XYZ file of C-alpha atoms in Angstrom:
153
model
C 17.456 -21.915 13.547
C 14.976 -21.656 16.479
C 14.171 -23.107 19.830
C 13.063 -26.727 20.352
C 10.258 -27.765 20.568
C 8.946 -24.564 18.696
C 11.209 -25.611 15.663
C 11.057 -29.310 14.792
C 14.040 -31.341 13.937
C 12.896 -31.803 10.293
C 12.538 -27.736 10.173
C 16.020 -27.367 11.780
C 17.396 -29.560 9.155
C 15.880 -27.865 6.209
C 16.993 -24.372 7.516
C 20.289 -25.936 7.709
C 20.295 -27.247 4.333
C 18.998 -23.674 2.876
C 21.894 -22.105 4.836
C 24.461 -24.291 3.338
C 22.827 -23.738 -0.084
C 23.173 -19.836 0.401
C 27.031 -20.390 1.680
C 27.931 -22.712 -1.292
C 26.688 -19.548 -3.381
C 28.779 -17.130 -1.364
C 26.033 -15.595 0.401
C 26.075 -15.208 3.992
C 22.579 -16.378 5.640
C 22.794 -13.761 8.446
C 23.615 -10.886 6.005
C 20.899 -11.832 3.925
C 18.481 -11.990 6.839
C 19.544 -8.550 7.771
C 19.035 -7.187 4.390
C 15.587 -8.658 3.884
C 14.536 -7.431 7.295
C 15.914 -3.824 6.386
C 13.974 -4.185 2.956
C 10.699 -5.092 4.682
C 11.026 -2.219 6.932
C 11.586 0.257 4.009
C 8.645 -1.138 2.306
C 6.456 -0.819 5.326
C 7.490 2.801 5.813
C 6.721 3.235 2.038
C 3.326 1.705 2.159
C 0.346 3.419 0.626
C -1.073 3.612 4.113
C 1.913 5.110 5.713
C 2.234 7.845 3.011
C -1.408 8.604 3.027
C -1.353 9.007 6.878
C 1.784 11.173 6.330
C 0.067 13.320 3.732
C -3.110 13.550 5.780
C -1.161 14.771 8.813
C 0.439 17.465 6.818
C -2.453 18.723 5.204
C -5.357 18.044 7.399
C -4.940 21.216 9.593
C -5.578 23.329 6.602
C -9.104 21.729 6.155
C -12.328 22.045 8.157
C -12.494 19.338 10.565
C -15.514 17.915 9.080
C -13.684 17.600 5.688
C -10.686 15.926 7.170
C -12.705 13.477 8.987
C -14.377 12.570 5.635
C -11.061 12.120 4.032
C -9.467 9.947 6.622
C -12.724 7.733 6.877
C -12.729 7.167 3.142
C -9.041 6.175 3.048
C -9.624 3.677 6.030
C -12.736 2.335 4.762
C -12.263 1.993 1.058
C -8.615 2.239 0.295
C -6.440 0.890 3.120
C -7.901 -2.553 3.448
C -7.188 -3.212 -0.108
C -3.791 -1.100 -1.115
C -2.833 0.101 2.318
C -0.004 -2.393 2.808
C 1.416 -2.414 -0.680
C 4.217 -0.350 -1.316
C 3.254 2.782 -3.150
C 5.825 2.821 -5.863
C 4.443 -0.689 -6.790
C 0.698 0.165 -7.313
C -0.344 0.083 -10.845
C -3.356 1.712 -12.539
C -5.434 -1.544 -12.925
C -4.790 -2.392 -9.286
C -6.088 1.102 -8.228
C -9.130 0.818 -10.590
C -10.036 -2.471 -8.996
C -10.325 -0.713 -5.773
C -12.234 2.014 -7.312
C -14.660 -0.323 -8.750
C -15.479 -1.949 -5.451
C -16.778 1.455 -4.225
C -18.440 2.054 -7.608
C -20.058 -1.569 -7.458
C -21.645 -0.638 -4.062
C -23.369 2.434 -5.643
C -21.137 4.903 -4.299
C -19.960 6.612 -7.459
C -19.352 9.964 -5.988
C -17.261 8.312 -3.142
C -15.347 6.569 -6.010
C -14.496 9.730 -7.661
C -13.379 11.457 -4.512
C -11.314 8.367 -3.573
C -9.567 8.781 -7.052
C -8.824 12.360 -6.382
C -7.498 11.612 -2.872
C -5.360 8.668 -4.298
C -3.873 11.149 -6.837
C -2.994 13.652 -4.063
C -1.205 10.948 -2.019
C 0.743 9.700 -5.124
C 1.851 13.286 -5.950
C 3.002 13.690 -2.171
C 4.920 10.405 -2.486
C 6.703 11.678 -5.817
C 7.442 14.895 -4.103
C 9.064 13.018 -1.069
C 11.103 10.775 -3.326
C 9.038 7.607 -2.616
C 7.387 7.071 -5.753
C 8.235 7.602 -9.348
C 4.747 8.174 -10.915
C 1.275 8.571 -10.160
C -1.102 5.997 -11.781
C -4.425 7.907 -11.078
C -4.405 9.767 -14.257
C -4.294 6.882 -16.217
C -7.761 6.019 -14.924
C -9.330 9.321 -16.205
C -12.602 8.332 -17.867
C -12.501 4.593 -16.507
C -15.305 5.526 -14.008
C -18.788 6.746 -15.141
C -19.212 10.594 -14.234
C -20.621 11.004 -11.076
C -24.365 11.338 -10.936
C -24.585 8.536 -13.890
C -27.219 6.067 -13.093
C -26.299 3.271 -15.565
C -29.771 3.215 -17.125
C -31.108 4.981 -20.354
């Protein structure tokens, strides 16, 4: 339950109550804790950031160094803060669009298009390595204005 005084008596009682509830439903609390811990570790290994970094490490050797630096900087600055921790298989097209809109709204439309392209590459890599079922990036085709679009007539 924890060590006193880090865990108060009332918190320990609540934890005991929850454990008893699980046991009454034929669920072993220790086993549940192990399964939950394992699931969170697998989820972290299959996060967008983890897979994007793996993809980058695999293919960056084929690129001119300045190109690779731009890609990793774009991923770290524009994508990882918003979807980096998310399991890649759970990322939806609207969620990805929200991230791309953040880039677009700061006036970096070309960067938004390039980030969109990089996301598609990462998703396809995740599919090829069995960690995602589909790539939501093609669903966003036409959702961003064309690069070079000024927005005024």
